[in-house]
Tab-separated table of C-alpha atoms and ligand atoms in Angstrom:
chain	number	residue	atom	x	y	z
N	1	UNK	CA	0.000	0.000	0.000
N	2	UNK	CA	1.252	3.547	-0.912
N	3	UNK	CA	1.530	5.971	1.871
N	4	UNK	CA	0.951	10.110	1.510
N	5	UNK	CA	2.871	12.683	3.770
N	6	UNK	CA	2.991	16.089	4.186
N	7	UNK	CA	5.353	17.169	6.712
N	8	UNK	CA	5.152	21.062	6.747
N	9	UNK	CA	2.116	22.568	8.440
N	10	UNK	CA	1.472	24.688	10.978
N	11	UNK	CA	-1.490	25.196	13.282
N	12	UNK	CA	-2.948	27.746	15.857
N	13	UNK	CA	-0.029	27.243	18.152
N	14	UNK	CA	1.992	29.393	15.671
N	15	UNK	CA	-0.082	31.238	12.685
N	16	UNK	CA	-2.107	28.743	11.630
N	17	UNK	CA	-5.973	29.352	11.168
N	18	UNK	CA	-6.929	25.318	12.168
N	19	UNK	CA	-6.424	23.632	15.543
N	20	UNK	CA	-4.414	20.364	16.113
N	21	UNK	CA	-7.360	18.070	15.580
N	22	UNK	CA	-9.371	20.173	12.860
N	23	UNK	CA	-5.605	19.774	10.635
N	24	UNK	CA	-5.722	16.117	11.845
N	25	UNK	CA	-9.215	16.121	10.722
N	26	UNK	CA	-8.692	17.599	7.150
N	27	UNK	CA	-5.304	15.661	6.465
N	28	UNK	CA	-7.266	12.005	6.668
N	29	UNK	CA	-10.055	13.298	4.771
N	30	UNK	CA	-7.145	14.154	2.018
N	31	UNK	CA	-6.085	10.835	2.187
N	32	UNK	CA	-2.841	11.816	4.463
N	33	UNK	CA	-1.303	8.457	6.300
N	34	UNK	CA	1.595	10.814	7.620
N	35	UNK	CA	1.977	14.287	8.852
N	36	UNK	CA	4.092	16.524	10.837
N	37	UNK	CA	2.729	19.422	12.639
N	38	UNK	CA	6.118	22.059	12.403
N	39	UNK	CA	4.476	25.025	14.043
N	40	UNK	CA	7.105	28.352	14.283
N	41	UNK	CA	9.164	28.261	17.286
N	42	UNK	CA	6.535	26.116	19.563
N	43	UNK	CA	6.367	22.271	20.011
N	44	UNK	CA	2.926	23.593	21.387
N	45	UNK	CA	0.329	21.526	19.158
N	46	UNK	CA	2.943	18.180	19.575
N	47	UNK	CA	1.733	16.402	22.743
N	48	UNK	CA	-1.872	17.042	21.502
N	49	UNK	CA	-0.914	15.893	18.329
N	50	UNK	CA	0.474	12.710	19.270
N	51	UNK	CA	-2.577	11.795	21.245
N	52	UNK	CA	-5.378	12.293	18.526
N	53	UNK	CA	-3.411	10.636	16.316
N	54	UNK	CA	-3.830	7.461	18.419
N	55	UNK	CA	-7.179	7.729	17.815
N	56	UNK	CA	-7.313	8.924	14.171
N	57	UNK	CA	-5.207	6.224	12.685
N	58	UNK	CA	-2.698	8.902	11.201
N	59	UNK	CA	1.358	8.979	11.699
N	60	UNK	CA	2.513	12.276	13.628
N	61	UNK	CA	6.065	13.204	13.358
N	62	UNK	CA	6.964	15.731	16.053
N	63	UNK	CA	8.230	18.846	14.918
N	64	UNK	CA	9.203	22.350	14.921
N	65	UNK	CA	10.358	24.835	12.616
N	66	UNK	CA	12.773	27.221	13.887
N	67	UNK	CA	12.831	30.566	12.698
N	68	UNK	CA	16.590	31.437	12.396
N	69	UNK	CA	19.292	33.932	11.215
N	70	UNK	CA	22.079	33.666	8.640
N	71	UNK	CA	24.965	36.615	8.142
N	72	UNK	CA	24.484	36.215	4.390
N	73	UNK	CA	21.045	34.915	3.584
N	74	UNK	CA	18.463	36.811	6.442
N	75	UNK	CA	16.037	34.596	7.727
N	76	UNK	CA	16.363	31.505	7.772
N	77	UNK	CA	14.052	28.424	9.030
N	78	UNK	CA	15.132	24.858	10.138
N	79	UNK	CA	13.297	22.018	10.498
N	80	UNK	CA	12.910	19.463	13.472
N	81	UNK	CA	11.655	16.207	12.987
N	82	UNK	CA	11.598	13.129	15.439
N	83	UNK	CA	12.438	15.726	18.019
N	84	UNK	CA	12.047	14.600	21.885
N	85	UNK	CA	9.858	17.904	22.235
N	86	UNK	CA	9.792	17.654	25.937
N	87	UNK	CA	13.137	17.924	26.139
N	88	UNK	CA	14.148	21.245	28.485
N	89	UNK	CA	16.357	23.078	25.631
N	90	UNK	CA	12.672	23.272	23.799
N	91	UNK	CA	10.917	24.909	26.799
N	92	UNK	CA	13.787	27.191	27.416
N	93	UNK	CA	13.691	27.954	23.590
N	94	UNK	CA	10.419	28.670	23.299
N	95	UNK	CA	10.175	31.179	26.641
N	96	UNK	CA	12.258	33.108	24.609
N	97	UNK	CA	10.841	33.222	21.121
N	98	UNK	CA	7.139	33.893	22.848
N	99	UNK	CA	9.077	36.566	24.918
N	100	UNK	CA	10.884	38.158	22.018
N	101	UNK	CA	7.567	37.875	19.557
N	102	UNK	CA	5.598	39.177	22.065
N	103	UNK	CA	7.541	42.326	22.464
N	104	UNK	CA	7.989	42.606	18.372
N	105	UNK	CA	4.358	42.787	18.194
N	106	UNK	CA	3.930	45.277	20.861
N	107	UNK	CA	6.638	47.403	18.836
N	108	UNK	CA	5.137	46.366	15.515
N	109	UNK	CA	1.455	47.842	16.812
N	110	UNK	CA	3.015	51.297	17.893
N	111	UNK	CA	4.476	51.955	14.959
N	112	UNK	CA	1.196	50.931	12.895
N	113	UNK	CA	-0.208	53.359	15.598
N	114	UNK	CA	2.172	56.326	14.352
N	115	UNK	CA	1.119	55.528	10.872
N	116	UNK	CA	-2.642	56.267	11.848
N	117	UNK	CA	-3.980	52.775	11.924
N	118	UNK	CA	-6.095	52.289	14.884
N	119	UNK	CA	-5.361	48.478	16.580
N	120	UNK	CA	-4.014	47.860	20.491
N	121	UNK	CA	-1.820	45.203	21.632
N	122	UNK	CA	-4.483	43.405	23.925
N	123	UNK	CA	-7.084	43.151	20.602
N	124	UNK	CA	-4.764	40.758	18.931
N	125	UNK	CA	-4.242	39.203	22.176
N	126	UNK	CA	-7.898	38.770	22.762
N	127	UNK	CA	-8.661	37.910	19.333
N	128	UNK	CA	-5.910	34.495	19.190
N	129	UNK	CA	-6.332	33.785	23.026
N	130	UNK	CA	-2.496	32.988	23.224
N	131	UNK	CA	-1.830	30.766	25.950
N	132	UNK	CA	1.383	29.410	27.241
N	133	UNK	CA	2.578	27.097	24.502
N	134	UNK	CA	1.306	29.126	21.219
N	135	UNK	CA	3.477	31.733	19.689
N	136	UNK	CA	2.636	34.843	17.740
N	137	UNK	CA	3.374	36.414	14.668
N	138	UNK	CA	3.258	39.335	12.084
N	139	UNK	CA	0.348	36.905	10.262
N	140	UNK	CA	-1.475	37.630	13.188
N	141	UNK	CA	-2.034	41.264	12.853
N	142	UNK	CA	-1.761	41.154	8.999
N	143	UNK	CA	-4.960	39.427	10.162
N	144	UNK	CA	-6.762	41.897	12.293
N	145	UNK	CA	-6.012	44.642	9.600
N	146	UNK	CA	-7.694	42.873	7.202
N	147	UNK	CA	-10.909	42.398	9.572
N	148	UNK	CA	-10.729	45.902	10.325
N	149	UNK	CA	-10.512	46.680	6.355
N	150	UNK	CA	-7.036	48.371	6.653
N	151	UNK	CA	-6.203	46.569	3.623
N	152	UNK	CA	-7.873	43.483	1.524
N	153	UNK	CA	-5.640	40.595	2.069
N	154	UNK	CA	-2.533	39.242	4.440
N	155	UNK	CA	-0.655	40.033	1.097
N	156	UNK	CA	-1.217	43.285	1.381
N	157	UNK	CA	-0.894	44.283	4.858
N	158	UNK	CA	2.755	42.454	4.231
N	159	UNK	CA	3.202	44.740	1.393
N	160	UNK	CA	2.379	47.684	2.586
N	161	UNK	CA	3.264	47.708	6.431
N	162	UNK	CA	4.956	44.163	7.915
N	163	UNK	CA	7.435	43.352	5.486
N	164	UNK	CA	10.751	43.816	5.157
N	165	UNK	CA	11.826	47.146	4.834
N	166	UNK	CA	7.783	48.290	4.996
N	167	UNK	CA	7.399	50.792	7.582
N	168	UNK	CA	6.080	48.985	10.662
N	169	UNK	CA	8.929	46.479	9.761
N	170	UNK	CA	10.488	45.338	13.420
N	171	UNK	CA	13.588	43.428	13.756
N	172	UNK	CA	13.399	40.423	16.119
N	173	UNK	CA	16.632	39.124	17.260
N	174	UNK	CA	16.947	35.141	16.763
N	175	UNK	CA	18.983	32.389	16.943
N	176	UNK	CA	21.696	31.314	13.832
N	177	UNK	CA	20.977	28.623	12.436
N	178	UNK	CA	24.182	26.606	13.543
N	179	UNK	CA	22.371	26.692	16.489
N	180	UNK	CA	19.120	26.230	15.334
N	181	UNK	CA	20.301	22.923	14.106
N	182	UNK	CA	22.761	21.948	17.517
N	183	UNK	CA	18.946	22.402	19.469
N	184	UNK	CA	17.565	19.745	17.440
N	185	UNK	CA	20.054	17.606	17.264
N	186	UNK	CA	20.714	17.520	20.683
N	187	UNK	CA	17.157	16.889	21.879
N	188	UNK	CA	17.303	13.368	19.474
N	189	UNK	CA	15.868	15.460	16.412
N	190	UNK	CA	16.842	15.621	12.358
N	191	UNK	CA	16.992	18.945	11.715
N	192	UNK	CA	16.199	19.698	7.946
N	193	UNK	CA	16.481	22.995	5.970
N	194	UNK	CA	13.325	24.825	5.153
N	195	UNK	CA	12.209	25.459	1.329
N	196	UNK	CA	15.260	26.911	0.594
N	197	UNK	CA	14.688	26.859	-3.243
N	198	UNK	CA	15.450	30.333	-4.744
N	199	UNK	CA	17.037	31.398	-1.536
N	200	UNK	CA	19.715	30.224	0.046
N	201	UNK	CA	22.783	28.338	-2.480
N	202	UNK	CA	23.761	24.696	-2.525
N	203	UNK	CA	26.813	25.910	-0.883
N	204	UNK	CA	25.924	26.847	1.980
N	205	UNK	CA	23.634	23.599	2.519
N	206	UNK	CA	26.735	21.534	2.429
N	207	UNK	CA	28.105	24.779	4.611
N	208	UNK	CA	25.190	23.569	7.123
N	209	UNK	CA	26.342	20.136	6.356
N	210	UNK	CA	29.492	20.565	8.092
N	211	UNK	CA	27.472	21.602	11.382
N	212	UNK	CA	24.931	19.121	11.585
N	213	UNK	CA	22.586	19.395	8.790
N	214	UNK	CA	21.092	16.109	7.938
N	215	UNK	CA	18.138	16.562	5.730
N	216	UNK	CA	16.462	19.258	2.668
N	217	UNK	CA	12.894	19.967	2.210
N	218	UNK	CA	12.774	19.360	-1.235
N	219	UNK	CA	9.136	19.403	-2.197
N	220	UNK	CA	7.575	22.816	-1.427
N	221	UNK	CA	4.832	24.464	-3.293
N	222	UNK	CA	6.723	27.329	-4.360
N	223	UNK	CA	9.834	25.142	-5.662
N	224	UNK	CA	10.388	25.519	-8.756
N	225	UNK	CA	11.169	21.776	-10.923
N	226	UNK	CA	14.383	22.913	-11.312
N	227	UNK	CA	14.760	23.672	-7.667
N	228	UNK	CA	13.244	20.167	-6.814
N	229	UNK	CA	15.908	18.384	-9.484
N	230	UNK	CA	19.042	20.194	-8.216
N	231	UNK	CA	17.972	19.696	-4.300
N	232	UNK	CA	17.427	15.956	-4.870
N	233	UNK	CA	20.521	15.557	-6.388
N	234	UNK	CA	22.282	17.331	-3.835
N	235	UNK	CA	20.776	14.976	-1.534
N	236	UNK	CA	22.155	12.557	-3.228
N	237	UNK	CA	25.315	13.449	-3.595
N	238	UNK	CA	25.680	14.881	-0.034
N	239	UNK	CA	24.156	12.072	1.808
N	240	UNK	CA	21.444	14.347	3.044
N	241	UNK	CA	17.870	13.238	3.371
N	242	UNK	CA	15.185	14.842	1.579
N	243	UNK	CA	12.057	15.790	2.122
N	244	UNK	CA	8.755	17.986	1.695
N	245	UNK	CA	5.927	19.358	3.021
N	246	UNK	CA	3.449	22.080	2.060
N	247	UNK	CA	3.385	24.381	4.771
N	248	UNK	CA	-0.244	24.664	4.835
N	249	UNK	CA	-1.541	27.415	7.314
N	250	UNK	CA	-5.444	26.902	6.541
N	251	UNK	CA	-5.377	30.338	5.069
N	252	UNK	CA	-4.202	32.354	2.621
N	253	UNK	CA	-2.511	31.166	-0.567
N	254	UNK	CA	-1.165	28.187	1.839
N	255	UNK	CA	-4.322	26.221	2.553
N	256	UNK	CA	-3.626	23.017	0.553
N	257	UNK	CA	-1.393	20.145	1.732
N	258	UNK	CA	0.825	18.368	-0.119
N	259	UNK	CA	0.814	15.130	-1.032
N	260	UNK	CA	3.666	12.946	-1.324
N	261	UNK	CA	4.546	9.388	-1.856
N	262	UNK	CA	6.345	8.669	1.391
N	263	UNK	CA	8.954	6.435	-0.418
N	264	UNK	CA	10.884	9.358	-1.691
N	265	UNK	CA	11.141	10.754	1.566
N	266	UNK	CA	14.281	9.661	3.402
N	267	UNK	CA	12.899	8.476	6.745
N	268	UNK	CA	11.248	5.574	5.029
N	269	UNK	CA	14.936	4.489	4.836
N	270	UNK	CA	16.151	5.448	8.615
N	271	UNK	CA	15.977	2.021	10.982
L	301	AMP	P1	6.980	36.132	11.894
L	301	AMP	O1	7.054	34.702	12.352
L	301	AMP	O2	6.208	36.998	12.781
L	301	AMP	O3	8.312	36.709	11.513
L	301	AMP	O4	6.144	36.085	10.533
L	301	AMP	C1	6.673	35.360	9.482
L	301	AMP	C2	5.619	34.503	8.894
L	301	AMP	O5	4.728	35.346	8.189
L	301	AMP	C3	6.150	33.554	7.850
L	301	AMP	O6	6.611	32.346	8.392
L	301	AMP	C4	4.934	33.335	7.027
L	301	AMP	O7	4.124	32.370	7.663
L	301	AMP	C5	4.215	34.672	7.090
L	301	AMP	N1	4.431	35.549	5.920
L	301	AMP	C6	5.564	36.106	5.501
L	301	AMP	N2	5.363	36.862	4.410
L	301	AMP	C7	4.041	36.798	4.149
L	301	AMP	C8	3.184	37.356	3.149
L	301	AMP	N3	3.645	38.163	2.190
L	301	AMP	N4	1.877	37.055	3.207
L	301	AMP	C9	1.406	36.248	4.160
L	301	AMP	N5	2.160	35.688	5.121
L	301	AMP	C10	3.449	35.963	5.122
L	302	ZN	ZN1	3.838	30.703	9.383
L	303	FE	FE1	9.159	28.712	6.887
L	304	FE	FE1	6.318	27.026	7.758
């Protein structure tokens, strides 16, 4: 029998619309025999994860996508997968992404409040119901700017204001990705490089190589087939294990999930 996985998607404990069990939910009714839940800085939605999947008859890979920094290529995400995500270096590692997203956003809504837009920090608080294992993000006020009709779509509120370089832009300072990988590997995880077709070079993959890379997200809706050829043969070449997901956040452009024959992806071949 041929097994489907997607193992890139994200759910209310980061910026996803859907909870644990409604993505649980929607993933068997796609015909999904394996998924990871790889929510932004958070092993949040894991434990909960794990437990309906008992009862769903659906593989969950733990997991956790760390939002990182490179000198030469920005941001930067890794991958966890297999991770022991009670191990301590998680909760110390998520105290301070909540603590350092949390004050972003509170930065992040002033300046929107200099530029005339009318939105308070304890709305978008109110509005998610963060509690103490869900993180928050600039999707999260792209989305209460849309419902208050500051601009049409998440798109746009990106564009015009959160972006890069837009002007309620904040910096938040983060981890580099050598250690973004050294946190997963020493709580028993693979970390893997996120979609990093059209971004970051094959050069510095086998860079990450060299400090503890062991796998590529190859298949990623926005890859290009040319991306997906030269990753995979990287993988092959480098002895790194490839794989793919669709990073589906139930809203948006990203609400489809991937998927894909769970031969190609290297787990099937770990022991
Ligand atoms: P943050 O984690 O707060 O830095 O927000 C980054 C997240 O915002 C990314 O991981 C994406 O999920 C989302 N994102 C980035 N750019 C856009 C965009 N143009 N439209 C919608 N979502 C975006
Ligand atoms: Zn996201
Ligand atoms: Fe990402
Ligand atoms: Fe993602």
């Amino acid at each position: 029998m041929k097994l489907y996985c997607d193992l890139h998607i994200h759910t209310v404990h980061s910026d996803g619309l859907l909870t644990v069990s409604e993505v649980i939910k929607k993933a068997r009714e796609n015909g999904l025999h394996i998924i990871s839940i790889t929510d932004h800085d958070t092993v949040g939605g894991v434990g909960i994860a794990l437990e309906i999947s008992k009862v769903e008859g659906i593989m969950v890979i733990p997991g956790i996508e760390i939002s990182a920094e490179s000198k030469d290529f920005g941001e930067v995400h890794v991958l966890g997968y297999f991770i022991n995500w009670k191990h301590k270096n998680f909760v110390r590692y998520f105290e301070y992404s909540y603590e350092s997203r949390l004050e972003r956003i509170y930065k992040i809504v002033k300046r929107l409040n200099d530029l005339g837009i009318r939105i308070d920090f304890s709305e978008i608080l109110n509005e998610f119901k963060k509690d103490g294992n869900s993180n928050l993000g600039r999707p999260h006020i792209a989305q209460i700017l849309v419902k208050k009709g500051y601009v049409k779509d998440c798109d746009e509120a990106f564009d015009n204001y959160l972006g890069k370089g837009r002007p309620a832009y904040v910096e938040r300072e983060k981890i580099s990705v050598e250690d973004a990988i050294s946190l997963i590997t020493n709580a028993g995880g693979i970390p893997v490089i996120a979609h990093p077709g059209g971004k970051l070079s094959l050069d510095y993959i086998i860079y990450l190589k060299r400090k503890g890379l062991m796998g590529v997200e190859v298949w990623y809706p926005k890859h290009t087939e040319k991306d997906v050829e030269d990753l995979l043969d990287l993988c092959n070449r480098e002895n790194l294990i490839p794989t793919g997901g669709s990073d589906f956040h139930g809203w948006g452009k990203r609400n489809q999930f991937l998927s894909i024959d769970w031969d190609k992806i290297g787990f099937s071949r770990l022991k």
